[in-house]
Amino acid sequence: TRPLAYPAARRAPYCDPQTGQTHDCNPPHELAGFLTKQSEWIRDWRRRHFVLKGDRLFFAKNEWDRPHGMIDLRTCTTVKSAEMKTGRKNSLEVSTGDGSTFWMYAETEKEKDDWIGAIGRAIVRCSSTYQDDAVYHSDDEDEGGGDSSGDDSQNPYK
């Protein structure tokens, strides 16, 4: 059993080896829990504790260790189910714009769906497409019965 002080324990920050920046991955965070991840080099499967915080997905050997890896979701394009590709139940893949893919699986289908939803929302939040869509307007906005009087003085987008 774990000591009672465990829930109050704080995890050391992740230090990005490329930039030297540190990232806090203690609560509050969007989602945390165990997934089994395929290692990048050896390609074996290892159970890791993941923390989704903002636009980063951190992973460590357990809940209290300093994270030893991070997936920057700002570089990711998709997250989706991957049972057919991995041959493992409840698996998911996270793909980046440069062609890298991270493979993971959860214990249950609900956990897999929770992770896909949370990671997907994080990718959308930090994608330039999402930011551009927030201010997007069409030159054809009058096509569906809108005011076609030609007076654009009330339209802030024209």
PDB file of N, CA and C in Angstrom, residues 60-152:
ATOM      1  N   ALA A  60       5.450   9.149 -17.597  1.00  0.00           N
ATOM      2  CA  ALA A  60       6.460   8.728 -16.626  1.00  0.00           C
ATOM      3  C   ALA A  60       6.200   7.273 -16.254  1.00  0.00           C
ATOM      4  N   LYS A  61       7.151   6.667 -15.560  1.00  0.00           N
ATOM      5  CA  LYS A  61       6.995   5.260 -15.163  1.00  0.00           C
ATOM      6  C   LYS A  61       5.850   5.066 -14.174  1.00  0.00           C
ATOM      7  N   ASN A  62       5.600   6.061 -13.318  1.00  0.00           N
ATOM      8  CA  ASN A  62       4.506   5.954 -12.352  1.00  0.00           C
ATOM      9  C   ASN A  62       3.963   7.343 -12.023  1.00  0.00           C
ATOM     10  N   GLU A  63       3.017   7.392 -11.092  1.00  0.00           N
ATOM     11  CA  GLU A  63       2.320   8.653 -10.785  1.00  0.00           C
ATOM     12  C   GLU A  63       3.201   9.716 -10.155  1.00  0.00           C
ATOM     13  N   TRP A  64       4.248   9.333  -9.492  1.00  0.00           N
ATOM     14  CA  TRP A  64       5.019  10.317  -8.735  1.00  0.00           C
ATOM     15  C   TRP A  64       6.395  10.615  -9.329  1.00  0.00           C
ATOM     16  N   ASP A  65       6.847   9.844 -10.306  1.00  0.00           N
ATOM     17  CA  ASP A  65       8.154  10.100 -10.924  1.00  0.00           C
ATOM     18  C   ASP A  65       8.131  11.336 -11.815  1.00  0.00           C
ATOM     19  N   ARG A  66       9.308  11.931 -11.971  1.00  0.00           N
ATOM     20  CA  ARG A  66       9.472  13.020 -12.933  1.00  0.00           C
ATOM     21  C   ARG A  66       9.196  12.446 -14.324  1.00  0.00           C
ATOM     22  N   PRO A  67       8.398  13.134 -15.136  1.00  0.00           N
ATOM     23  CA  PRO A  67       8.153  12.631 -16.496  1.00  0.00           C
ATOM     24  C   PRO A  67       9.456  12.511 -17.272  1.00  0.00           C
ATOM     25  N   HIS A  68       9.585  11.453 -18.047  1.00  0.00           N
ATOM     26  CA  HIS A  68      10.783  11.276 -18.865  1.00  0.00           C
ATOM     27  C   HIS A  68      10.477  11.474 -20.342  1.00  0.00           C
ATOM     28  N   GLY A  69       9.244  11.811 -20.657  1.00  0.00           N
ATOM     29  CA  GLY A  69       8.883  12.060 -22.042  1.00  0.00           C
ATOM     30  C   GLY A  69       7.687  12.979 -22.153  1.00  0.00           C
ATOM     31  N   MET A  70       7.543  13.579 -23.339  1.00  0.00           N
ATOM     32  CA  MET A  70       6.453  14.504 -23.581  1.00  0.00           C
ATOM     33  C   MET A  70       6.088  14.447 -25.057  1.00  0.00           C
ATOM     34  N   ILE A  71       4.797  14.531 -25.344  1.00  0.00           N
ATOM     35  CA  ILE A  71       4.316  14.682 -26.711  1.00  0.00           C
ATOM     36  C   ILE A  71       3.745  16.088 -26.799  1.00  0.00           C
ATOM     37  N   ASP A  72       4.323  16.901 -27.668  1.00  0.00           N
ATOM     38  CA  ASP A  72       3.858  18.273 -27.860  1.00  0.00           C
ATOM     39  C   ASP A  72       2.662  18.227 -28.803  1.00  0.00           C
ATOM     40  N   LEU A  73       1.473  18.444 -28.268  1.00  0.00           N
ATOM     41  CA  LEU A  73       0.256  18.315 -29.067  1.00  0.00           C
ATOM     42  C   LEU A  73       0.103  19.434 -30.094  1.00  0.00           C
ATOM     43  N   ARG A  74       0.906  20.489 -29.984  1.00  0.00           N
ATOM     44  CA  ARG A  74       0.869  21.553 -31.004  1.00  0.00           C
ATOM     45  C   ARG A  74       1.370  21.035 -32.341  1.00  0.00           C
ATOM     46  N   THR A  75       2.145  19.942 -32.325  1.00  0.00           N
ATOM     47  CA  THR A  75       2.663  19.361 -33.571  1.00  0.00           C
ATOM     48  C   THR A  75       1.799  18.210 -34.069  1.00  0.00           C
ATOM     49  N   CYS A  76       0.762  17.865 -33.316  1.00  0.00           N
ATOM     50  CA  CYS A  76      -0.062  16.701 -33.657  1.00  0.00           C
ATOM     51  C   CYS A  76      -1.222  17.086 -34.563  1.00  0.00           C
ATOM     52  N   THR A  77      -1.589  16.154 -35.408  1.00  0.00           N
ATOM     53  CA  THR A  77      -2.681  16.394 -36.348  1.00  0.00           C
ATOM     54  C   THR A  77      -3.896  15.529 -36.071  1.00  0.00           C
ATOM     55  N   THR A  78      -3.704  14.305 -35.570  1.00  0.00           N
ATOM     56  CA  THR A  78      -4.841  13.416 -35.322  1.00  0.00           C
ATOM     57  C   THR A  78      -4.625  12.543 -34.098  1.00  0.00           C
ATOM     58  N   VAL A  79      -5.750  12.128 -33.536  1.00  0.00           N
ATOM     59  CA  VAL A  79      -5.779  11.074 -32.523  1.00  0.00           C
ATOM     60  C   VAL A  79      -6.987  10.220 -32.872  1.00  0.00           C
ATOM     61  N   LYS A  80      -6.791   8.903 -32.903  1.00  0.00           N
ATOM     62  CA  LYS A  80      -7.897   8.020 -33.289  1.00  0.00           C
ATOM     63  C   LYS A  80      -7.656   6.602 -32.800  1.00  0.00           C
ATOM     64  N   SER A  81      -8.721   5.798 -32.861  1.00  0.00           N
ATOM     65  CA  SER A  81      -8.611   4.378 -32.510  1.00  0.00           C
ATOM     66  C   SER A  81      -7.625   3.692 -33.439  1.00  0.00           C
ATOM     67  N   ALA A  82      -6.955   2.658 -32.920  1.00  0.00           N
ATOM     68  CA  ALA A  82      -5.925   2.002 -33.732  1.00  0.00           C
ATOM     69  C   ALA A  82      -5.894   0.493 -33.547  1.00  0.00           C
ATOM     70  N   GLU A  83      -7.006  -0.106 -33.162  1.00  0.00           N
ATOM     71  CA  GLU A  83      -7.024  -1.557 -32.934  1.00  0.00           C
ATOM     72  C   GLU A  83      -6.570  -2.340 -34.157  1.00  0.00           C
ATOM     73  N   MET A  84      -7.021  -1.924 -35.334  1.00  0.00           N
ATOM     74  CA  MET A  84      -6.669  -2.644 -36.561  1.00  0.00           C
ATOM     75  C   MET A  84      -5.169  -2.550 -36.852  1.00  0.00           C
ATOM     76  N   LYS A  85      -4.559  -1.428 -36.526  1.00  0.00           N
ATOM     77  CA  LYS A  85      -3.131  -1.240 -36.814  1.00  0.00           C
ATOM     78  C   LYS A  85      -2.230  -1.917 -35.786  1.00  0.00           C
ATOM     79  N   THR A  86      -2.652  -1.915 -34.516  1.00  0.00           N
ATOM     80  CA  THR A  86      -1.793  -2.471 -33.467  1.00  0.00           C
ATOM     81  C   THR A  86      -2.116  -3.920 -33.143  1.00  0.00           C
ATOM     82  N   GLY A  87      -3.334  -4.346 -33.459  1.00  0.00           N
ATOM     83  CA  GLY A  87      -3.763  -5.679 -33.066  1.00  0.00           C
ATOM     84  C   GLY A  87      -4.062  -5.786 -31.582  1.00  0.00           C
ATOM     85  N   ARG A  88      -4.194  -4.640 -30.913  1.00  0.00           N
ATOM     86  CA  ARG A  88      -4.453  -4.620 -29.471  1.00  0.00           C
ATOM     87  C   ARG A  88      -5.771  -3.905 -29.191  1.00  0.00           C
ATOM     88  N   LYS A  89      -6.521  -4.458 -28.244  1.00  0.00           N
ATOM     89  CA  LYS A  89      -7.784  -3.841 -27.842  1.00  0.00           C
ATOM     90  C   LYS A  89      -7.532  -2.476 -27.219  1.00  0.00           C
ATOM     91  N   ASN A  90      -8.479  -1.570 -27.409  1.00  0.00           N
ATOM     92  CA  ASN A  90      -8.491  -0.249 -26.768  1.00  0.00           C
ATOM     93  C   ASN A  90      -7.264   0.590 -27.110  1.00  0.00           C
ATOM     94  N   SER A  91      -6.728   0.415 -28.311  1.00  0.00           N
ATOM     95  CA  SER A  91      -5.525   1.163 -28.680  1.00  0.00           C
ATOM     96  C   SER A  91      -5.873   2.446 -29.422  1.00  0.00           C
ATOM     97  N   LEU A  92      -4.939   3.378 -29.349  1.00  0.00           N
ATOM     98  CA  LEU A  92      -5.090   4.665 -30.010  1.00  0.00           C
ATOM     99  C   LEU A  92      -3.760   5.085 -30.588  1.00  0.00           C
ATOM    100  N   GLU A  93      -3.835   5.962 -31.578  1.00  0.00           N
ATOM    101  CA  GLU A  93      -2.621   6.518 -32.172  1.00  0.00           C
ATOM    102  C   GLU A  93      -2.721   8.031 -32.167  1.00  0.00           C
ATOM    103  N   VAL A  94      -1.590   8.664 -31.912  1.00  0.00           N
ATOM    104  CA  VAL A  94      -1.466  10.116 -31.977  1.00  0.00           C
ATOM    105  C   VAL A  94      -0.430  10.391 -33.055  1.00  0.00           C
ATOM    106  N   SER A  95      -0.830  11.134 -34.094  1.00  0.00           N
ATOM    107  CA  SER A  95       0.056  11.391 -35.237  1.00  0.00           C
ATOM    108  C   SER A  95       0.461  12.853 -35.284  1.00  0.00           C
ATOM    109  N   THR A  96       1.706  13.081 -35.711  1.00  0.00           N
ATOM    110  CA  THR A  96       2.226  14.441 -35.826  1.00  0.00           C
ATOM    111  C   THR A  96       2.319  14.840 -37.294  1.00  0.00           C
ATOM    112  N   GLY A  97       2.508  16.123 -37.523  1.00  0.00           N
ATOM    113  CA  GLY A  97       2.632  16.635 -38.882  1.00  0.00           C
ATOM    114  C   GLY A  97       3.878  16.154 -39.595  1.00  0.00           C
ATOM    115  N   ASP A  98       4.913  15.744 -38.852  1.00  0.00           N
ATOM    116  CA  ASP A  98       6.155  15.287 -39.498  1.00  0.00           C
ATOM    117  C   ASP A  98       6.151  13.782 -39.771  1.00  0.00           C
ATOM    118  N   GLY A  99       5.019  13.118 -39.527  1.00  0.00           N
ATOM    119  CA  GLY A  99       4.912  11.698 -39.829  1.00  0.00           C
ATOM    120  C   GLY A  99       5.164  10.757 -38.666  1.00  0.00           C
ATOM    121  N   SER A 100       5.494  11.284 -37.493  1.00  0.00           N
ATOM    122  CA  SER A 100       5.685  10.429 -36.317  1.00  0.00           C
ATOM    123  C   SER A 100       4.328   9.966 -35.794  1.00  0.00           C
ATOM    124  N   THR A 101       4.297   8.758 -35.262  1.00  0.00           N
ATOM    125  CA  THR A 101       3.073   8.226 -34.669  1.00  0.00           C
ATOM    126  C   THR A 101       3.399   7.610 -33.323  1.00  0.00           C
ATOM    127  N   PHE A 102       2.572   7.922 -32.336  1.00  0.00           N
ATOM    128  CA  PHE A 102       2.696   7.358 -30.999  1.00  0.00           C
ATOM    129  C   PHE A 102       1.543   6.383 -30.811  1.00  0.00           C
ATOM    130  N   TRP A 103       1.849   5.160 -30.368  1.00  0.00           N
ATOM    131  CA  TRP A 103       0.862   4.105 -30.186  1.00  0.00           C
ATOM    132  C   TRP A 103       0.692   3.835 -28.701  1.00  0.00           C
ATOM    133  N   MET A 104      -0.564   3.739 -28.250  1.00  0.00           N
ATOM    134  CA  MET A 104      -0.872   3.473 -26.850  1.00  0.00           C
ATOM    135  C   MET A 104      -2.119   2.613 -26.766  1.00  0.00           C
ATOM    136  N   TYR A 105      -2.324   1.975 -25.626  1.00  0.00           N
ATOM    137  CA  TYR A 105      -3.617   1.340 -25.393  1.00  0.00           C
ATOM    138  C   TYR A 105      -4.011   1.488 -23.932  1.00  0.00           C
ATOM    139  N   ALA A 106      -5.331   1.508 -23.732  1.00  0.00           N
ATOM    140  CA  ALA A 106      -5.915   1.673 -22.405  1.00  0.00           C
ATOM    141  C   ALA A 106      -6.427   0.327 -21.900  1.00  0.00           C
ATOM    142  N   GLU A 107      -6.756   0.278 -20.626  1.00  0.00           N
ATOM    143  CA  GLU A 107      -7.303  -0.946 -20.029  1.00  0.00           C
ATOM    144  C   GLU A 107      -8.733  -1.204 -20.499  1.00  0.00           C
ATOM    145  N   THR A 108      -9.515  -0.140 -20.678  1.00  0.00           N
ATOM    146  CA  THR A 108     -10.925  -0.297 -21.049  1.00  0.00           C
ATOM    147  C   THR A 108     -11.258   0.583 -22.249  1.00  0.00           C
ATOM    148  N   GLU A 109     -12.369   0.268 -22.889  1.00  0.00           N
ATOM    149  CA  GLU A 109     -12.821   1.080 -24.015  1.00  0.00           C
ATOM    150  C   GLU A 109     -13.186   2.488 -23.559  1.00  0.00           C
ATOM    151  N   LYS A 110     -13.795   2.617 -22.379  1.00  0.00           N
ATOM    152  CA  LYS A 110     -14.146   3.940 -21.859  1.00  0.00           C
ATOM    153  C   LYS A 110     -12.896   4.793 -21.651  1.00  0.00           C
ATOM    154  N   GLU A 111     -11.855   4.205 -21.070  1.00  0.00           N
ATOM    155  CA  GLU A 111     -10.605   4.953 -20.880  1.00  0.00           C
ATOM    156  C   GLU A 111     -10.036   5.387 -22.226  1.00  0.00           C
ATOM    157  N   LYS A 112     -10.051   4.492 -23.201  1.00  0.00           N
ATOM    158  CA  LYS A 112      -9.562   4.834 -24.545  1.00  0.00           C
ATOM    159  C   LYS A 112     -10.358   6.009 -25.104  1.00  0.00           C
ATOM    160  N   ASP A 113     -11.682   5.941 -25.006  1.00  0.00           N
ATOM    161  CA  ASP A 113     -12.528   7.019 -25.520  1.00  0.00           C
ATOM    162  C   ASP A 113     -12.281   8.329 -24.780  1.00  0.00           C
ATOM    163  N   ASP A 114     -12.071   8.258 -23.461  1.00  0.00           N
ATOM    164  CA  ASP A 114     -11.767   9.465 -22.681  1.00  0.00           C
ATOM    165  C   ASP A 114     -10.468  10.106 -23.162  1.00  0.00           C
ATOM    166  N   TRP A 115      -9.439   9.292 -23.387  1.00  0.00           N
ATOM    167  CA  TRP A 115      -8.152   9.812 -23.850  1.00  0.00           C
ATOM    168  C   TRP A 115      -8.267  10.386 -25.258  1.00  0.00           C
ATOM    169  N   ILE A 116      -8.952   9.686 -26.151  1.00  0.00           N
ATOM    170  CA  ILE A 116      -9.106  10.194 -27.519  1.00  0.00           C
ATOM    171  C   ILE A 116      -9.837  11.534 -27.490  1.00  0.00           C
ATOM    172  N   GLY A 117     -10.901  11.634 -26.700  1.00  0.00           N
ATOM    173  CA  GLY A 117     -11.647  12.887 -26.611  1.00  0.00           C
ATOM    174  C   GLY A 117     -10.815  14.026 -26.048  1.00  0.00           C
ATOM    175  N   ALA A 118     -10.117  13.772 -24.944  1.00  0.00           N
ATOM    176  CA  ALA A 118      -9.329  14.822 -24.294  1.00  0.00           C
ATOM    177  C   ALA A 118      -8.151  15.260 -25.160  1.00  0.00           C
ATOM    178  N   ILE A 119      -7.438  14.309 -25.759  1.00  0.00           N
ATOM    179  CA  ILE A 119      -6.305  14.657 -26.628  1.00  0.00           C
ATOM    180  C   ILE A 119      -6.814  15.375 -27.870  1.00  0.00           C
ATOM    181  N   GLY A 120      -7.917  14.908 -28.430  1.00  0.00           N
ATOM    182  CA  GLY A 120      -8.492  15.562 -29.606  1.00  0.00           C
ATOM    183  C   GLY A 120      -8.867  17.005 -29.327  1.00  0.00           C
ATOM    184  N   ARG A 121      -9.493  17.259 -28.177  1.00  0.00           N
ATOM    185  CA  ARG A 121      -9.842  18.647 -27.819  1.00  0.00           C
ATOM    186  C   ARG A 121      -8.588  19.498 -27.663  1.00  0.00           C
ATOM    187  N   ALA A 122      -7.538  18.929 -27.076  1.00  0.00           N
ATOM    188  CA  ALA A 122      -6.285  19.679 -26.906  1.00  0.00           C
ATOM    189  C   ALA A 122      -5.658  20.007 -28.259  1.00  0.00           C
ATOM    190  N   ILE A 123      -5.680  19.057 -29.181  1.00  0.00           N
ATOM    191  CA  ILE A 123      -5.133  19.306 -30.523  1.00  0.00           C
ATOM    192  C   ILE A 123      -5.914  20.417 -31.206  1.00  0.00           C
ATOM    193  N   VAL A 124      -7.238  20.371 -31.110  1.00  0.00           N
ATOM    194  CA  VAL A 124      -8.073  21.398 -31.743  1.00  0.00           C
ATOM    195  C   VAL A 124      -7.808  22.762 -31.120  1.00  0.00           C
ATOM    196  N   ARG A 125      -7.694  22.814 -29.786  1.00  0.00           N
ATOM    197  CA  ARG A 125      -7.452  24.092 -29.107  1.00  0.00           C
ATOM    198  C   ARG A 125      -6.176  24.770 -29.580  1.00  0.00           C
ATOM    199  N   CYS A 126      -5.155  23.995 -29.863  1.00  0.00           N
ATOM    200  CA  CYS A 126      -3.876  24.624 -30.203  1.00  0.00           C
ATOM    201  C   CYS A 126      -3.577  24.608 -31.694  1.00  0.00           C
ATOM    202  N   SER A 127      -4.505  24.157 -32.500  1.00  0.00           N
ATOM    203  CA  SER A 127      -4.245  24.122 -33.944  1.00  0.00           C
ATOM    204  C   SER A 127      -4.530  25.473 -34.579  1.00  0.00           C
ATOM    205  N   SER A 128      -3.755  25.814 -35.591  1.00  0.00           N
ATOM    206  CA  SER A 128      -3.977  27.081 -36.294  1.00  0.00           C
ATOM    207  C   SER A 128      -5.288  27.039 -37.051  1.00  0.00           C
ATOM    208  N   THR A 129      -5.723  25.854 -37.480  1.00  0.00           N
ATOM    209  CA  THR A 129      -6.997  25.730 -38.176  1.00  0.00           C
ATOM    210  C   THR A 129      -8.125  26.192 -37.274  1.00  0.00           C
ATOM    211  N   TYR A 130      -8.105  25.778 -36.015  1.00  0.00           N
ATOM    212  CA  TYR A 130      -9.138  26.174 -35.062  1.00  0.00           C
ATOM    213  C   TYR A 130      -9.131  27.684 -34.883  1.00  0.00           C
ATOM    214  N   GLN A 131      -7.956  28.282 -34.738  1.00  0.00           N
ATOM    215  CA  GLN A 131      -7.869  29.722 -34.544  1.00  0.00           C
ATOM    216  C   GLN A 131      -8.356  30.465 -35.776  1.00  0.00           C
ATOM    217  N   ASP A 132      -7.991  29.972 -36.967  1.00  0.00           N
ATOM    218  CA  ASP A 132      -8.449  30.617 -38.195  1.00  0.00           C
ATOM    219  C   ASP A 132      -9.959  30.490 -38.348  1.00  0.00           C
ATOM    220  N   ASP A 133     -10.527  29.330 -38.024  1.00  0.00           N
ATOM    221  CA  ASP A 133     -11.965  29.126 -38.152  1.00  0.00           C
ATOM    222  C   ASP A 133     -12.746  30.055 -37.239  1.00  0.00           C
ATOM    223  N   ALA A 134     -12.167  30.441 -36.124  1.00  0.00           N
ATOM    224  CA  ALA A 134     -12.873  31.293 -35.182  1.00  0.00           C
ATOM    225  C   ALA A 134     -13.172  32.660 -35.781  1.00  0.00           C
ATOM    226  N   VAL A 135     -12.397  33.079 -36.766  1.00  0.00           N
ATOM    227  CA  VAL A 135     -12.635  34.387 -37.384  1.00  0.00           C
ATOM    228  C   VAL A 135     -12.986  34.252 -38.863  1.00  0.00           C
ATOM    229  N   TYR A 136     -13.228  33.044 -39.329  1.00  0.00           N
ATOM    230  CA  TYR A 136     -13.516  32.802 -40.732  1.00  0.00           C
ATOM    231  C   TYR A 136     -14.878  33.348 -41.109  1.00  0.00           C
ATOM    232  N   HIS A 137     -14.952  33.927 -42.291  1.00  0.00           N
ATOM    233  CA  HIS A 137     -16.247  34.312 -42.842  1.00  0.00           C
ATOM    234  C   HIS A 137     -16.228  34.037 -44.332  1.00  0.00           C
ATOM    235  N   SER A 138     -17.386  33.836 -44.885  1.00  0.00           N
ATOM    236  CA  SER A 138     -17.500  33.493 -46.295  1.00  0.00           C
ATOM    237  C   SER A 138     -18.006  34.680 -47.084  1.00  0.00           C
ATOM    238  N   ASP A 139     -17.489  34.827 -48.301  1.00  0.00           N
ATOM    239  CA  ASP A 139     -18.008  35.868 -49.190  1.00  0.00           C
ATOM    240  C   ASP A 139     -19.404  35.513 -49.680  1.00  0.00           C
ATOM    241  N   ASP A 140     -19.809  34.274 -49.476  1.00  0.00           N
ATOM    242  CA  ASP A 140     -21.111  33.808 -49.951  1.00  0.00           C
ATOM    243  C   ASP A 140     -22.125  33.737 -48.818  1.00  0.00           C
ATOM    244  N   GLU A 141     -21.985  34.562 -47.759  1.00  0.00           N
ATOM    245  CA  GLU A 141     -22.877  34.395 -46.624  1.00  0.00           C
ATOM    246  C   GLU A 141     -24.325  34.730 -46.947  1.00  0.00           C
ATOM    247  N   ASP A 142     -24.580  35.386 -48.048  1.00  0.00           N
ATOM    248  CA  ASP A 142     -25.963  35.720 -48.384  1.00  0.00           C
ATOM    249  C   ASP A 142     -26.660  34.587 -49.102  1.00  0.00           C
ATOM    250  N   GLU A 143     -25.950  33.516 -49.435  1.00  0.00           N
ATOM    251  CA  GLU A 143     -26.566  32.407 -50.144  1.00  0.00           C
ATOM    252  C   GLU A 143     -27.628  31.738 -49.331  1.00  0.00           C
ATOM    253  N   GLY A 144     -28.253  31.651 -48.629  1.00  0.00           N
ATOM    254  CA  GLY A 144     -29.227  30.900 -47.867  1.00  0.00           C
ATOM    255  C   GLY A 144     -30.290  31.791 -47.345  1.00  0.00           C
ATOM    256  N   GLY A 145     -30.650  32.869 -48.058  1.00  0.00           N
ATOM    257  CA  GLY A 145     -31.770  33.686 -47.634  1.00  0.00           C
ATOM    258  C   GLY A 145     -31.371  34.873 -46.789  1.00  0.00           C
ATOM    259  N   GLY A 146     -30.118  35.229 -46.760  1.00  0.00           N
ATOM    260  CA  GLY A 146     -29.698  36.392 -45.989  1.00  0.00           C
ATOM    261  C   GLY A 146     -30.071  37.670 -46.709  1.00  0.00           C
ATOM    262  N   ASP A 147     -29.762  38.825 -46.125  1.00  0.00           N
ATOM    263  CA  ASP A 147     -30.054  40.125 -46.707  1.00  0.00           C
ATOM    264  C   ASP A 147     -29.200  40.315 -47.946  1.00  0.00           C
ATOM    265  N   SER A 148     -29.819  40.427 -49.100  1.00  0.00           N
ATOM    266  CA  SER A 148     -29.068  40.611 -50.336  1.00  0.00           C
ATOM    267  C   SER A 148     -29.244  42.016 -50.873  1.00  0.00           C
ATOM    268  N   SER A 149     -29.504  42.982 -50.002  1.00  0.00           N
ATOM    269  CA  SER A 149     -29.739  44.355 -50.428  1.00  0.00           C
ATOM    270  C   SER A 149     -28.474  45.033 -50.914  1.00  0.00           C
ATOM    271  N   GLY A 150     -27.317  44.439 -50.625  1.00  0.00           N
ATOM    272  CA  GLY A 150     -26.066  45.058 -51.038  1.00  0.00           C
ATOM    273  C   GLY A 150     -25.526  46.011 -49.997  1.00  0.00           C
ATOM    274  N   ASP A 151     -26.268  46.311 -48.933  1.00  0.00           N
ATOM    275  CA  ASP A 151     -25.813  47.209 -47.879  1.00  0.00           C
ATOM    276  C   ASP A 151     -24.982  46.422 -46.876  1.00  0.00           C
ATOM    277  N   ASP A 152     -23.672  46.594 -46.943  1.00  0.00           N
ATOM    278  CA  ASP A 152     -22.763  45.871 -46.062  1.00  0.00           C
ATOM    279  C   ASP A 152     -22.369  46.687 -44.845  1.00  0.00           C
TER     280      ASP A 152
END
